[in-house]
CSV table of C-alpha atoms in Angstrom, one decimal:
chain,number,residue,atom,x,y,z
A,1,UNK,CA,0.5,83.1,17.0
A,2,UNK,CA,4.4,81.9,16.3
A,3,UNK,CA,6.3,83.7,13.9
A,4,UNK,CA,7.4,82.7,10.5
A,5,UNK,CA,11.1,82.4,12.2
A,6,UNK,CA,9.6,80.3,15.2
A,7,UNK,CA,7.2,77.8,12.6
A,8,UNK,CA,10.8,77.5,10.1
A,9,UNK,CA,12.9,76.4,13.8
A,10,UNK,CA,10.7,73.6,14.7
A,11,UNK,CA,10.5,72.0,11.3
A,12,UNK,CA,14.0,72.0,10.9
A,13,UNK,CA,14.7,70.6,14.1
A,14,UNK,CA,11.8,67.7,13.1
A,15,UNK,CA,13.7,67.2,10.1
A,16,UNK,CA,17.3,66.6,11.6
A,17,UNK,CA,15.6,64.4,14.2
A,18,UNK,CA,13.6,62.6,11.0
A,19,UNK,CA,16.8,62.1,9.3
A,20,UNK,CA,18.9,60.7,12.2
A,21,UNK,CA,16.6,58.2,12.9
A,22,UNK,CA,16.3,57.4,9.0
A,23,UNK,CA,20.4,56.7,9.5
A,24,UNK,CA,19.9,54.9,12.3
A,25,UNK,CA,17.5,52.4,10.6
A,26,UNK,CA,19.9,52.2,7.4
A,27,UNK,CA,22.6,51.3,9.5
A,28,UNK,CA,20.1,49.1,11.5
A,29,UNK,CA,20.1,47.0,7.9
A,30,UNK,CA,23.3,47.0,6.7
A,31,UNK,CA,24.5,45.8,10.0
A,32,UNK,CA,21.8,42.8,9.5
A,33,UNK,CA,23.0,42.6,6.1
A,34,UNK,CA,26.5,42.4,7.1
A,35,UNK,CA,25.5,39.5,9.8
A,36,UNK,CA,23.1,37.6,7.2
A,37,UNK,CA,26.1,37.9,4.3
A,38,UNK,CA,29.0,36.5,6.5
A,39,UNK,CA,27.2,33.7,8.3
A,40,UNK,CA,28.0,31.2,5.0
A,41,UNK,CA,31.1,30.6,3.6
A,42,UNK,CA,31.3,32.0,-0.3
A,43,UNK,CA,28.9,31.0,-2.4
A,44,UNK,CA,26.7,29.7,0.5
A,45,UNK,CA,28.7,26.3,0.8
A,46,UNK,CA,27.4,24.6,3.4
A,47,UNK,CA,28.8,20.9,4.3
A,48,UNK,CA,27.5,18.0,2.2
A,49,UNK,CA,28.0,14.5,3.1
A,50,UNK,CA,29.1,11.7,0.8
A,51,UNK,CA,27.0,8.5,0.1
A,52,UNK,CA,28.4,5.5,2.4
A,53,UNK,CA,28.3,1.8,0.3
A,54,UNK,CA,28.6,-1.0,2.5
A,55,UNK,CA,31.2,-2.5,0.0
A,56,UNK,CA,33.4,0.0,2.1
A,57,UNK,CA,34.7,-2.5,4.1
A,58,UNK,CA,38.1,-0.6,5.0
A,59,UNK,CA,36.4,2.4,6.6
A,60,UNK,CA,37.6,2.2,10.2
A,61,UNK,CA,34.2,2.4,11.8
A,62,UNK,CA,35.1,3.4,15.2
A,63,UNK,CA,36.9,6.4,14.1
A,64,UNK,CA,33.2,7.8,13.4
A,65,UNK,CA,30.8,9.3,15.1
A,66,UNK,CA,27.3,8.4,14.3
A,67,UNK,CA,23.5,10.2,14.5
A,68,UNK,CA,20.1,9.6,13.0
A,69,UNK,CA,20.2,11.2,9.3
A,70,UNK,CA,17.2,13.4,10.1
A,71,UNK,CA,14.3,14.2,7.3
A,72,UNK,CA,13.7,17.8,7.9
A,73,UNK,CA,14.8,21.3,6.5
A,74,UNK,CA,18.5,22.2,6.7
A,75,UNK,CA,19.4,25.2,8.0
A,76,UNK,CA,22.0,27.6,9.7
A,77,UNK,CA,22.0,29.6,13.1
A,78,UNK,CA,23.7,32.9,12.3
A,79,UNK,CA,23.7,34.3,16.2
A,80,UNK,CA,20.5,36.4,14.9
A,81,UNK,CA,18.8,34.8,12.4
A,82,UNK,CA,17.7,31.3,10.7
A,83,UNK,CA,18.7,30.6,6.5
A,84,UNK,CA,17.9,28.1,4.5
A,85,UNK,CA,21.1,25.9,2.9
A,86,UNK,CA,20.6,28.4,0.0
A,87,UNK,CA,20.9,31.5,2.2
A,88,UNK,CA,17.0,32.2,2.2
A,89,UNK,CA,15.5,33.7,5.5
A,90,UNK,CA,13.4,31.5,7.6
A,91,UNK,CA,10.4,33.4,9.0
A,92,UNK,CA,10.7,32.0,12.5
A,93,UNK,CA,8.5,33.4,15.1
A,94,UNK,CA,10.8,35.6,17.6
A,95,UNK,CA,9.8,33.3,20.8
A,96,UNK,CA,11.2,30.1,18.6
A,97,UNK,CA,15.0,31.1,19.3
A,98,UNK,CA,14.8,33.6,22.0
A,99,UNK,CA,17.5,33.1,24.6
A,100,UNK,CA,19.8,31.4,21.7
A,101,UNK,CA,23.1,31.9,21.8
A,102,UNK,CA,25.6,34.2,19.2
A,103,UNK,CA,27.4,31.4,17.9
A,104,UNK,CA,26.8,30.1,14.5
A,105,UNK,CA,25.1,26.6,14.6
A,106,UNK,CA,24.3,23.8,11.4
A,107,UNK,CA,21.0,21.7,12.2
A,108,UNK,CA,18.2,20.6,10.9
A,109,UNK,CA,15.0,22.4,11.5
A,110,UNK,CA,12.6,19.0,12.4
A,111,UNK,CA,9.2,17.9,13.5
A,112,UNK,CA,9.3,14.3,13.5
A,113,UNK,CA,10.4,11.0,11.1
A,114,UNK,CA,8.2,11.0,8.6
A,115,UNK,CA,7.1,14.7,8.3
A,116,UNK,CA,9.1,16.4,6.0
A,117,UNK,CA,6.2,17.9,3.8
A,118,UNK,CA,4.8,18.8,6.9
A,119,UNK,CA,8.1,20.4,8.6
A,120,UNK,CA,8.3,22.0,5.0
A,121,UNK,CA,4.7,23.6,5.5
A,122,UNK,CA,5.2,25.2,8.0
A,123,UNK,CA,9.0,26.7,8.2
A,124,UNK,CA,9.3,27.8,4.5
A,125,UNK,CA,6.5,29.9,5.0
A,126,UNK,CA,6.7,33.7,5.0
A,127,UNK,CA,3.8,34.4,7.4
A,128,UNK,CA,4.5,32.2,10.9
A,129,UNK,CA,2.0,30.2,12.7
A,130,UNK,CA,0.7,28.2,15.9
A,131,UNK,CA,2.5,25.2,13.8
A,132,UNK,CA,6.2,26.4,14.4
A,133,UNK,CA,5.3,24.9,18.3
A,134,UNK,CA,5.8,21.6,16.8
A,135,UNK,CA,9.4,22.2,15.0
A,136,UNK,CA,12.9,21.8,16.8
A,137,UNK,CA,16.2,23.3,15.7
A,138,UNK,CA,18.2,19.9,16.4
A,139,UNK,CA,21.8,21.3,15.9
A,140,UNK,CA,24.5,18.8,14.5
A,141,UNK,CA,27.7,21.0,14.0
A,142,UNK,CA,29.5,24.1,14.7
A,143,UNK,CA,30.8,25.4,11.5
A,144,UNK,CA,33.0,28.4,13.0
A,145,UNK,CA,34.9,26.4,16.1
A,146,UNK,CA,38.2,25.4,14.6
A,147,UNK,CA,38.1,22.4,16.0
A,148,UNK,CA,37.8,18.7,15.7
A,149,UNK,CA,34.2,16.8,15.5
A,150,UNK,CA,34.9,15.3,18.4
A,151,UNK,CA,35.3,18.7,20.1
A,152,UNK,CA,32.9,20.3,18.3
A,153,UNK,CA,29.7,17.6,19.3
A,154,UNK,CA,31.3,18.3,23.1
A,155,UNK,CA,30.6,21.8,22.7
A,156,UNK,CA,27.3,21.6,20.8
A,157,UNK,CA,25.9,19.6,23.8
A,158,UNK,CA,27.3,22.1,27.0
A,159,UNK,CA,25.8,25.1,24.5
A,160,UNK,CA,22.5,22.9,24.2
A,161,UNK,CA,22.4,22.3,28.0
A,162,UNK,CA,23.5,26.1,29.1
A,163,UNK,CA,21.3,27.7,26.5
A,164,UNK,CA,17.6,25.6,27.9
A,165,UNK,CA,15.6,26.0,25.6
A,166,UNK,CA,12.8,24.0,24.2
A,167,UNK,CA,13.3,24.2,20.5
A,168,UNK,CA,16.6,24.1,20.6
A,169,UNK,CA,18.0,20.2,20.7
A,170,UNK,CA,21.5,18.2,20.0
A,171,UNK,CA,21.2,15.2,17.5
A,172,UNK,CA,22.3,12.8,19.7
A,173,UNK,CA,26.2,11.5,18.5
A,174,UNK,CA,27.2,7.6,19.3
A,175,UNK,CA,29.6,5.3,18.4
A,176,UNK,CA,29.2,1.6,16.7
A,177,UNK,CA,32.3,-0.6,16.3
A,178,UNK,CA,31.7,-3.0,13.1
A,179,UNK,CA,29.4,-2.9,9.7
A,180,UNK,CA,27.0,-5.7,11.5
A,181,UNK,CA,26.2,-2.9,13.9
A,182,UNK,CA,25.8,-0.4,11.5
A,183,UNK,CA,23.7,-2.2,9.2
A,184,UNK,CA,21.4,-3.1,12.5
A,185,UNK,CA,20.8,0.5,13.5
A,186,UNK,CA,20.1,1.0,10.2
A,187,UNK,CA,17.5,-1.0,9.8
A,188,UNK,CA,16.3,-0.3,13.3
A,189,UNK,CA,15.9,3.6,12.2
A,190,UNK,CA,14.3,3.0,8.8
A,191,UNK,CA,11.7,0.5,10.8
A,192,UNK,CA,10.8,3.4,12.9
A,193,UNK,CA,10.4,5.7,10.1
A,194,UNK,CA,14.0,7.5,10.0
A,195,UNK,CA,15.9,8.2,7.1
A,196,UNK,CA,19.2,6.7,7.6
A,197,UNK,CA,22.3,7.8,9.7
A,198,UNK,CA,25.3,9.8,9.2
A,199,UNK,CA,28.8,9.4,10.0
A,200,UNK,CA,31.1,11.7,10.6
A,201,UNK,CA,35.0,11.4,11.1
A,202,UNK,CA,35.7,12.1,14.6
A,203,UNK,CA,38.7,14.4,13.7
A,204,UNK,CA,37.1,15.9,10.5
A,205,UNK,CA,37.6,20.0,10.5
A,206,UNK,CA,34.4,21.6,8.8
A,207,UNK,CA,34.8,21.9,5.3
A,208,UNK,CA,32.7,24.0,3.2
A,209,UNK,CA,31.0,21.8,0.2
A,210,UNK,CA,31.1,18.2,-0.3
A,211,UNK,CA,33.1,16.0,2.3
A,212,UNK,CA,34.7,12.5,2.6
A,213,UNK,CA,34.8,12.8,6.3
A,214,UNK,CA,31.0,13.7,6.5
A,215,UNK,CA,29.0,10.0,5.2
A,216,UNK,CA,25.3,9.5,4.9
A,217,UNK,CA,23.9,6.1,5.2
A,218,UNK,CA,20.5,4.8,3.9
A,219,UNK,CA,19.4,1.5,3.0
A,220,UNK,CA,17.9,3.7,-1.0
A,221,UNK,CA,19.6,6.4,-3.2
A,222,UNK,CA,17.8,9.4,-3.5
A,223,UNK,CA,17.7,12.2,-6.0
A,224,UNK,CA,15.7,15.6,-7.2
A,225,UNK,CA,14.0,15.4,-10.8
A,226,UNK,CA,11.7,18.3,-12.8
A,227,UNK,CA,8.5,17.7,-13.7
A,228,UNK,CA,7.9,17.4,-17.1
A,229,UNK,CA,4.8,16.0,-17.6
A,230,UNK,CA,1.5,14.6,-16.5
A,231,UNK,CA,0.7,11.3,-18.0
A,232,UNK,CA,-2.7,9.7,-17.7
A,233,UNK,CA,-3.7,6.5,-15.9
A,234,UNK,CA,-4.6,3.6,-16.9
A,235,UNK,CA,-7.5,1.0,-14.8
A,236,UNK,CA,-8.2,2.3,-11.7
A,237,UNK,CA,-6.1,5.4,-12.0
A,238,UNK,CA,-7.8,6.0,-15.5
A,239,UNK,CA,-9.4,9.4,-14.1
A,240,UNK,CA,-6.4,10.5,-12.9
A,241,UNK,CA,-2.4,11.1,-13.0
A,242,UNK,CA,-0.7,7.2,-13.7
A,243,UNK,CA,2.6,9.1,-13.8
A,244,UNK,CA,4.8,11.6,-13.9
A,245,UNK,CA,7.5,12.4,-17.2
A,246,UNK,CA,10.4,13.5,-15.2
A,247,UNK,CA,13.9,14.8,-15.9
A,248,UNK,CA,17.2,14.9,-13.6
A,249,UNK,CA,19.9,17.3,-13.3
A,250,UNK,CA,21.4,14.9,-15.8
A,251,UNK,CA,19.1,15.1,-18.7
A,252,UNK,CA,17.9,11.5,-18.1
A,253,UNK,CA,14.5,11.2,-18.8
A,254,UNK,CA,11.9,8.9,-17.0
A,255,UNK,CA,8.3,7.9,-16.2
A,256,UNK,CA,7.8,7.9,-12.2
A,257,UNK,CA,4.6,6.1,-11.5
A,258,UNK,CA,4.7,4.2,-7.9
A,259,UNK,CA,4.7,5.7,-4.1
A,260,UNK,CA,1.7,8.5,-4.6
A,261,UNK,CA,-1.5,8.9,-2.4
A,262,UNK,CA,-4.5,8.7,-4.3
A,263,UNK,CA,-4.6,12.3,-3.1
A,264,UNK,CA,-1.3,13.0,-5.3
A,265,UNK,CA,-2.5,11.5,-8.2
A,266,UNK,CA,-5.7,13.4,-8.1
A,267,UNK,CA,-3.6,16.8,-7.5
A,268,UNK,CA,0.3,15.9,-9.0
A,269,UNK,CA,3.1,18.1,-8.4
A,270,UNK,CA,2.6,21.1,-11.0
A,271,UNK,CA,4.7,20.7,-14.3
A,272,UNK,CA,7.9,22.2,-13.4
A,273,UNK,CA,8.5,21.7,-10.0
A,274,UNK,CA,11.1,19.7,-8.6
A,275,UNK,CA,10.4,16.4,-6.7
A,276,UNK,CA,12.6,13.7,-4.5
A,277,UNK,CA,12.3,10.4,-5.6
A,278,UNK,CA,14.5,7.1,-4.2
A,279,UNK,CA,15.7,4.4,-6.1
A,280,UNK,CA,18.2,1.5,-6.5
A,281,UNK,CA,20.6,2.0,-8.9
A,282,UNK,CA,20.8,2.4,-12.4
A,283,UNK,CA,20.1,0.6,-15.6
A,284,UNK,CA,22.4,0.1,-18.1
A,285,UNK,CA,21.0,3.2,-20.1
A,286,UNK,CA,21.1,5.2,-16.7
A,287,UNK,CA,17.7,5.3,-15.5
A,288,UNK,CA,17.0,5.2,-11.9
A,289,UNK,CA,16.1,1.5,-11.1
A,290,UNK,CA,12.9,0.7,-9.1
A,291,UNK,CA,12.3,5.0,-8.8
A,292,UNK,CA,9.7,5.9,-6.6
A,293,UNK,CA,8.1,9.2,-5.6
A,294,UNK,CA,9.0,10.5,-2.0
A,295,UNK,CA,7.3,13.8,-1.9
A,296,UNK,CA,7.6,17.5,-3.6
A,297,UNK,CA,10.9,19.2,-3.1
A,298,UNK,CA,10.5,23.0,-2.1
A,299,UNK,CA,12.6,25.4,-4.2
A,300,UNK,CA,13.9,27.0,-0.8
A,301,UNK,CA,15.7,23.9,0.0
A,302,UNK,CA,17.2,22.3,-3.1
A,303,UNK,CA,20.1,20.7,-2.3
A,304,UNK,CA,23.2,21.2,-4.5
């Protein structure tokens, strides 16, 4: 039988090996902290584009890059990790960016034109499924390479090609030399169920926050409201929700009533969630003209 000595040895020995490996997992964390902290720039400012009117005849059109305005979550590479635009982790399965590389990388995570509940579903979900198979990381700048766009596209597409993997794809980057043309690939896109394009000033540095360099171009506005309030319909929707009593970041108030399912007016977005809605214009009172709903907005992925 061991002695009192021999029994006292071994614990303590347990104990130092217990609390090295406790240190080793804090530092583990703060490390991963350290790397999930510093991958945005303060206060999580990601780059925002500016809306493009085609009134803005001046705008030197071949100076710009162009790419397919994609309608999927945005999101940032850190080299380790996927965040929301808000800094929220995305629960990606491990196999989704194994083999990525280190360097930090803007895109948009994406399923397909048209799917941006869907892509939603399935990415701003805690608990990963056989879904994610569908999504692509389809990377559209390098926020950390000093560089100009011009460079920085060059580089996104030899990282794309050296890196090989499945999920992770370049939005393609073009050039168009007059408005004509611009307005035709518009209208090309929308037809196939895009959202519009962006343009984005070949020598443009990343800037943190809202840029004039960085355009996005749709043939609508578009904009968040709250939910205040479920109204009843009338006729054929007289069993249901006619409308929805929403508020912008404004304070305008409104009544949203056209572009649900019969689905959505059956189940409406609970009353204080935020939804996306597109219009054209405003009213002389301010009121988005023509407003119609697009689809819930996740809190996760609020734009600013």
């Amino acid at each position: 039988m061991p002695s009192i000595g021999r029994i006292v040895s071994v614990f303590f020995a347990l104990s130092v090996v217990c609390a090295r490996e406790t240190v080793r997992e804090v530092e583990t964390v703060r490390k991963e902290e350290t790397e999930y902290n510093s991958s945005f720039p303060k206060n999580n400012a990601v780059q925002l584009a500016t809306s493009f009117e085609f009134e803005q005849t001046r705008l030197l059109l071949n100076q710009y890059l162009i790419s397919e305005k994609l309608d999927g979550i945005r999101a940032r590479w850190t080299g380790s990790t996927l965040l929301t635009r808000n800094g929220n982790r995305v629960h990606a399965p491990a196999w989704f960016f194994d083999k990525w590389p280190k360097q930090v990388l803007d895109g948009e995570l994406w399923v397909g034109r048209g799917h941006f509940e869907l892509t939603a579903s399935i990415v701003l979900t805690d608990t990963p499924d056989a879904r994610w198979q569908q999504v692509r990381f389809m990377v559209f700048d390098m926020p950390e390479l000093a560089q100009p766009f011009h460079v920085r596209a060059k580089a996104i597409s030899r990282l794309v090609a050296d890196t090989q993997s499945p999920t992770l794809k370049e939005i393609n980057q073009f050039t168009l030399n007059d408005h004509h043309a611009l307005k035709s690939e518009l209208d090309r896109i929308v037809a196939l169920g895009g959202e519009g394009l962006m343009l984005h000033h070949r020598d443009a540095l990343y800037k943190s926050g809202r840029s004039e360099h960085l355009l996005k171009v749709k043939q609508h506005h578009d904009a968040e409201a709250r939910v205040i309030a479920h109204l009843k319909g009338k006729g054929q929707y007289s069993a249901m929700m006619g409308s929805l009593l929403v508020e912008t970041r404004e304070g305008i108030r409104f009544k949203l009533g056209s572009g649900f399912s019969r689905n959505e007016r059956l189940h409406p977005p609970a009353i204080g969630s935020w939804v996306t809605f597109k219009h054209f214009g405003f009213t002389r009172k301010g009121k988005p003209r023509f407003a119609s709903f697009l689809h819930i907005r996740p809190d996760s992925d609020m734009p600013d």
